[in-house]
């Protein structure tokens, strides 16, 4: 909680943390209007799913370029430019008049999203190294908070009754706030590294981090998409309770991120990953237990366990010797997004072929694999 107080009391730290909230406020607003846009354009589920794929494709496209752009422009300026781009690009899907303009809009929105994601995580990493203050997890807590704000903003659908006015007014307000806050970080740059310093030896710890990121983000995506169905089909939960698994998962993830920085400063990032994975393993065991409220408690423990893992991976990846912060973070972000996209698909295939319980057993096995990878990471020097 110390890092949260730090952010709230000091504009230098609040400014980058608010960038995380901005990213998810805009994304949450888009997610809220997906059914409306689907109906307005006349898409079925299959075509909508393929269109949303271009959102991720846009992010993938920018990942290889982002670190070079950030190092050339400066990480502080990159965050500000990323905020401008995402406020503009977030409007594009809402302006779509047909399937093809929606695809184009989502592609550019995804690219802006991916660039800002890498830039703001790089910025926090550089500030932590410069100030010797841990606030990465709390900054990610603001990302979760942004989703809550977007959820509250969904009530404007009935008031405004105009999706373009809603997203435009949201983007303008966020852009004004970002303009005011930019002075706190726009001058920050990443220190240069030697061009020949990135080699296979330096890549090894990043590879392990990438594997962990892939599994954790894949598991997050799977829980987001399948927790409600799991409660409904496996636990036979009534309709009014099927959202409690995701709610418990999300609430504990948000809470955990606000407390994790202080713990990380005491025991270190790798131990945070180990402890978080152990909590997730216990959580998955409870989910598989079979009783409704025990399952909900399991989802809560998974959310608490996962809460700090991705922020800590960014923190570790941004400090690997001989690798620019933006390169390490781009690698981890890229592998994580890959997992986030593939995880729900793999679970869906297993659920269709076997059962949802088998799917969640696989997630438990994957968490055990992450635990093993974490101990390998702990033994690596220079991480």
PDB file of C-alpha atoms in Angstrom, residues 143-275:
ATOM      1  CA  UNK A 143      -4.835  -0.410 -15.129  1.00  0.00           C
ATOM      2  CA  UNK A 144      -7.338  -2.591 -13.271  1.00  0.00           C
ATOM      3  CA  UNK A 145      -8.906   0.541 -11.794  1.00  0.00           C
ATOM      4  CA  UNK A 146      -9.330   1.874 -15.327  1.00  0.00           C
ATOM      5  CA  UNK A 147     -11.524  -1.133 -16.101  1.00  0.00           C
ATOM      6  CA  UNK A 148     -13.713  -0.287 -13.088  1.00  0.00           C
ATOM      7  CA  UNK A 149     -14.001   3.331 -14.277  1.00  0.00           C
ATOM      8  CA  UNK A 150     -14.977   2.121 -17.751  1.00  0.00           C
ATOM      9  CA  UNK A 151     -17.613  -0.119 -16.174  1.00  0.00           C
ATOM     10  CA  UNK A 152     -19.088   2.826 -14.286  1.00  0.00           C
ATOM     11  CA  UNK A 153     -18.930   4.865 -17.497  1.00  0.00           C
ATOM     12  CA  UNK A 154     -21.071   2.249 -19.220  1.00  0.00           C
ATOM     13  CA  UNK A 155     -24.096   3.857 -17.563  1.00  0.00           C
ATOM     14  CA  UNK A 156     -23.568   6.766 -19.978  1.00  0.00           C
ATOM     15  CA  UNK A 157     -24.882   4.487 -22.739  1.00  0.00           C
ATOM     16  CA  UNK A 158     -28.430   5.191 -21.596  1.00  0.00           C
ATOM     17  CA  UNK A 159     -27.777   8.887 -20.956  1.00  0.00           C
ATOM     18  CA  UNK A 160     -25.959   9.755 -24.195  1.00  0.00           C
ATOM     19  CA  UNK A 161     -27.545   7.146 -26.493  1.00  0.00           C
ATOM     20  CA  UNK A 162     -24.705   7.864 -28.946  1.00  0.00           C
ATOM     21  CA  UNK A 163     -21.640   5.640 -29.063  1.00  0.00           C
ATOM     22  CA  UNK A 164     -19.493   8.112 -31.050  1.00  0.00           C
ATOM     23  CA  UNK A 165     -20.266  10.945 -28.627  1.00  0.00           C
ATOM     24  CA  UNK A 166     -19.427   8.627 -25.716  1.00  0.00           C
ATOM     25  CA  UNK A 167     -16.005   7.549 -26.970  1.00  0.00           C
ATOM     26  CA  UNK A 168     -15.104  11.026 -28.266  1.00  0.00           C
ATOM     27  CA  UNK A 169     -15.968  12.738 -24.979  1.00  0.00           C
ATOM     28  CA  UNK A 170     -14.073  10.057 -23.033  1.00  0.00           C
ATOM     29  CA  UNK A 171     -11.011  10.378 -25.289  1.00  0.00           C
ATOM     30  CA  UNK A 172     -11.015  14.192 -25.068  1.00  0.00           C
ATOM     31  CA  UNK A 173     -11.233  14.203 -21.265  1.00  0.00           C
ATOM     32  CA  UNK A 174      -8.432  11.628 -20.978  1.00  0.00           C
ATOM     33  CA  UNK A 175      -6.274  13.514 -23.470  1.00  0.00           C
ATOM     34  CA  UNK A 176      -6.673  16.762 -21.519  1.00  0.00           C
ATOM     35  CA  UNK A 177      -5.688  15.022 -18.273  1.00  0.00           C
ATOM     36  CA  UNK A 178      -2.694  13.413 -20.003  1.00  0.00           C
ATOM     37  CA  UNK A 179      -1.634  16.787 -21.452  1.00  0.00           C
ATOM     38  CA  UNK A 180      -1.600  18.306 -17.963  1.00  0.00           C
ATOM     39  CA  UNK A 181       0.330  15.364 -16.462  1.00  0.00           C
ATOM     40  CA  UNK A 182       2.901  14.900 -19.248  1.00  0.00           C
ATOM     41  CA  UNK A 183       5.325  17.457 -17.770  1.00  0.00           C
ATOM     42  CA  UNK A 184       6.102  14.987 -14.967  1.00  0.00           C
ATOM     43  CA  UNK A 185       7.728  12.388 -17.241  1.00  0.00           C
ATOM     44  CA  UNK A 186       8.207  13.753 -20.773  1.00  0.00           C
ATOM     45  CA  UNK A 187      11.889  14.549 -20.137  1.00  0.00           C
ATOM     46  CA  UNK A 188      12.818  10.978 -19.113  1.00  0.00           C
ATOM     47  CA  UNK A 189      14.958   8.917 -21.496  1.00  0.00           C
ATOM     48  CA  UNK A 190      16.335   5.372 -21.376  1.00  0.00           C
ATOM     49  CA  UNK A 191      20.100   5.123 -20.800  1.00  0.00           C
ATOM     50  CA  UNK A 192      22.005   3.810 -23.840  1.00  0.00           C
ATOM     51  CA  UNK A 193      23.478   0.297 -23.957  1.00  0.00           C
ATOM     52  CA  UNK A 194      26.278  -1.151 -26.004  1.00  0.00           C
ATOM     53  CA  UNK A 195      25.059  -2.373 -29.382  1.00  0.00           C
ATOM     54  CA  UNK A 196      26.870  -5.712 -29.180  1.00  0.00           C
ATOM     55  CA  UNK A 197      25.779  -6.459 -25.619  1.00  0.00           C
ATOM     56  CA  UNK A 198      22.589  -8.311 -26.582  1.00  0.00           C
ATOM     57  CA  UNK A 199      23.572 -11.918 -27.217  1.00  0.00           C
ATOM     58  CA  UNK A 200      22.342 -15.452 -26.581  1.00  0.00           C
ATOM     59  CA  UNK A 201      23.595 -15.359 -23.009  1.00  0.00           C
ATOM     60  CA  UNK A 202      21.531 -12.252 -22.291  1.00  0.00           C
ATOM     61  CA  UNK A 203      18.544 -13.783 -24.080  1.00  0.00           C
ATOM     62  CA  UNK A 204      18.329 -16.815 -21.762  1.00  0.00           C
ATOM     63  CA  UNK A 205      16.687 -15.064 -18.778  1.00  0.00           C
ATOM     64  CA  UNK A 206      14.328 -13.274 -21.188  1.00  0.00           C
ATOM     65  CA  UNK A 207      13.312 -16.635 -22.650  1.00  0.00           C
ATOM     66  CA  UNK A 208      12.323 -17.934 -19.204  1.00  0.00           C
ATOM     67  CA  UNK A 209      10.460 -14.702 -18.482  1.00  0.00           C
ATOM     68  CA  UNK A 210       8.689 -15.067 -21.820  1.00  0.00           C
ATOM     69  CA  UNK A 211       7.554 -18.609 -21.009  1.00  0.00           C
ATOM     70  CA  UNK A 212       6.149 -17.471 -17.654  1.00  0.00           C
ATOM     71  CA  UNK A 213       4.450 -14.479 -19.285  1.00  0.00           C
ATOM     72  CA  UNK A 214       2.929 -16.720 -21.980  1.00  0.00           C
ATOM     73  CA  UNK A 215       1.437 -19.122 -19.417  1.00  0.00           C
ATOM     74  CA  UNK A 216       0.206 -16.485 -16.947  1.00  0.00           C
ATOM     75  CA  UNK A 217      -1.406 -14.246 -19.574  1.00  0.00           C
ATOM     76  CA  UNK A 218      -2.874 -17.323 -21.254  1.00  0.00           C
ATOM     77  CA  UNK A 219      -4.381 -18.362 -17.934  1.00  0.00           C
ATOM     78  CA  UNK A 220      -5.749 -14.854 -17.348  1.00  0.00           C
ATOM     79  CA  UNK A 221      -7.425 -14.868 -20.752  1.00  0.00           C
ATOM     80  CA  UNK A 222      -8.863 -18.321 -20.088  1.00  0.00           C
ATOM     81  CA  UNK A 223     -10.357 -17.285 -16.744  1.00  0.00           C
ATOM     82  CA  UNK A 224     -11.834 -14.114 -18.232  1.00  0.00           C
ATOM     83  CA  UNK A 225     -13.556 -16.091 -20.991  1.00  0.00           C
ATOM     84  CA  UNK A 226     -14.416 -19.355 -19.216  1.00  0.00           C
ATOM     85  CA  UNK A 227     -14.887 -18.745 -15.475  1.00  0.00           C
ATOM     86  CA  UNK A 228     -18.590 -17.945 -15.848  1.00  0.00           C
ATOM     87  CA  UNK A 229     -19.228 -21.011 -18.003  1.00  0.00           C
ATOM     88  CA  UNK A 230     -17.268 -23.150 -15.524  1.00  0.00           C
ATOM     89  CA  UNK A 231     -19.486 -22.023 -12.640  1.00  0.00           C
ATOM     90  CA  UNK A 232     -22.580 -22.601 -14.754  1.00  0.00           C
ATOM     91  CA  UNK A 233     -21.739 -26.027 -16.175  1.00  0.00           C
ATOM     92  CA  UNK A 234     -19.478 -27.622 -13.559  1.00  0.00           C
ATOM     93  CA  UNK A 235     -20.813 -26.052 -10.350  1.00  0.00           C
ATOM     94  CA  UNK A 236     -24.392 -25.681 -11.652  1.00  0.00           C
ATOM     95  CA  UNK A 237     -24.469 -22.111 -10.342  1.00  0.00           C
ATOM     96  CA  UNK A 238     -27.676 -20.099 -10.808  1.00  0.00           C
ATOM     97  CA  UNK A 239     -27.525 -17.345 -13.424  1.00  0.00           C
ATOM     98  CA  UNK A 240     -27.240 -14.580 -10.825  1.00  0.00           C
ATOM     99  CA  UNK A 241     -24.004 -16.108  -9.471  1.00  0.00           C
ATOM    100  CA  UNK A 242     -22.119 -17.059 -12.635  1.00  0.00           C
ATOM    101  CA  UNK A 243     -20.267 -13.726 -12.718  1.00  0.00           C
ATOM    102  CA  UNK A 244     -18.905 -14.083  -9.183  1.00  0.00           C
ATOM    103  CA  UNK A 245     -15.868 -16.098 -10.235  1.00  0.00           C
ATOM    104  CA  UNK A 246     -14.585 -13.376 -12.554  1.00  0.00           C
ATOM    105  CA  UNK A 247     -15.557 -10.657 -10.044  1.00  0.00           C
ATOM    106  CA  UNK A 248     -13.580 -12.392  -7.270  1.00  0.00           C
ATOM    107  CA  UNK A 249     -10.626 -12.910  -9.620  1.00  0.00           C
ATOM    108  CA  UNK A 250     -10.617  -9.255 -10.770  1.00  0.00           C
ATOM    109  CA  UNK A 251     -11.147  -7.743  -7.307  1.00  0.00           C
ATOM    110  CA  UNK A 252      -8.282  -9.686  -5.736  1.00  0.00           C
ATOM    111  CA  UNK A 253      -6.018  -8.956  -8.686  1.00  0.00           C
ATOM    112  CA  UNK A 254      -6.631  -5.210  -8.264  1.00  0.00           C
ATOM    113  CA  UNK A 255      -6.113  -5.369  -4.495  1.00  0.00           C
ATOM    114  CA  UNK A 256      -2.977  -7.494  -4.798  1.00  0.00           C
ATOM    115  CA  UNK A 257      -1.345  -5.067  -7.203  1.00  0.00           C
ATOM    116  CA  UNK A 258      -1.685  -2.203  -4.745  1.00  0.00           C
ATOM    117  CA  UNK A 259       0.118  -4.178  -2.018  1.00  0.00           C
ATOM    118  CA  UNK A 260       2.740  -6.046  -4.058  1.00  0.00           C
ATOM    119  CA  UNK A 261       5.393  -3.336  -4.478  1.00  0.00           C
ATOM    120  CA  UNK A 262       6.224  -3.163  -0.774  1.00  0.00           C
ATOM    121  CA  UNK A 263       6.509  -6.940  -0.574  1.00  0.00           C
ATOM    122  CA  UNK A 264       8.649  -6.992  -3.714  1.00  0.00           C
ATOM    123  CA  UNK A 265      11.061  -4.490  -2.182  1.00  0.00           C
ATOM    124  CA  UNK A 266      11.490  -6.799   0.829  1.00  0.00           C
ATOM    125  CA  UNK A 267      11.757 -10.251  -0.774  1.00  0.00           C
ATOM    126  CA  UNK A 268      12.572  -9.523  -4.431  1.00  0.00           C
ATOM    127  CA  UNK A 269      10.757  -9.926  -7.740  1.00  0.00           C
ATOM    128  CA  UNK A 270      11.521 -13.615  -8.354  1.00  0.00           C
ATOM    129  CA  UNK A 271      10.214 -14.630  -4.928  1.00  0.00           C
ATOM    130  CA  UNK A 272       7.039 -12.642  -5.650  1.00  0.00           C
ATOM    131  CA  UNK A 273       6.560 -14.747  -8.791  1.00  0.00           C
ATOM    132  CA  UNK A 274       7.121 -17.946  -6.777  1.00  0.00           C
ATOM    133  CA  UNK A 275       4.686 -16.949  -4.006  1.00  0.00           C
TER     134      UNK A 275
END
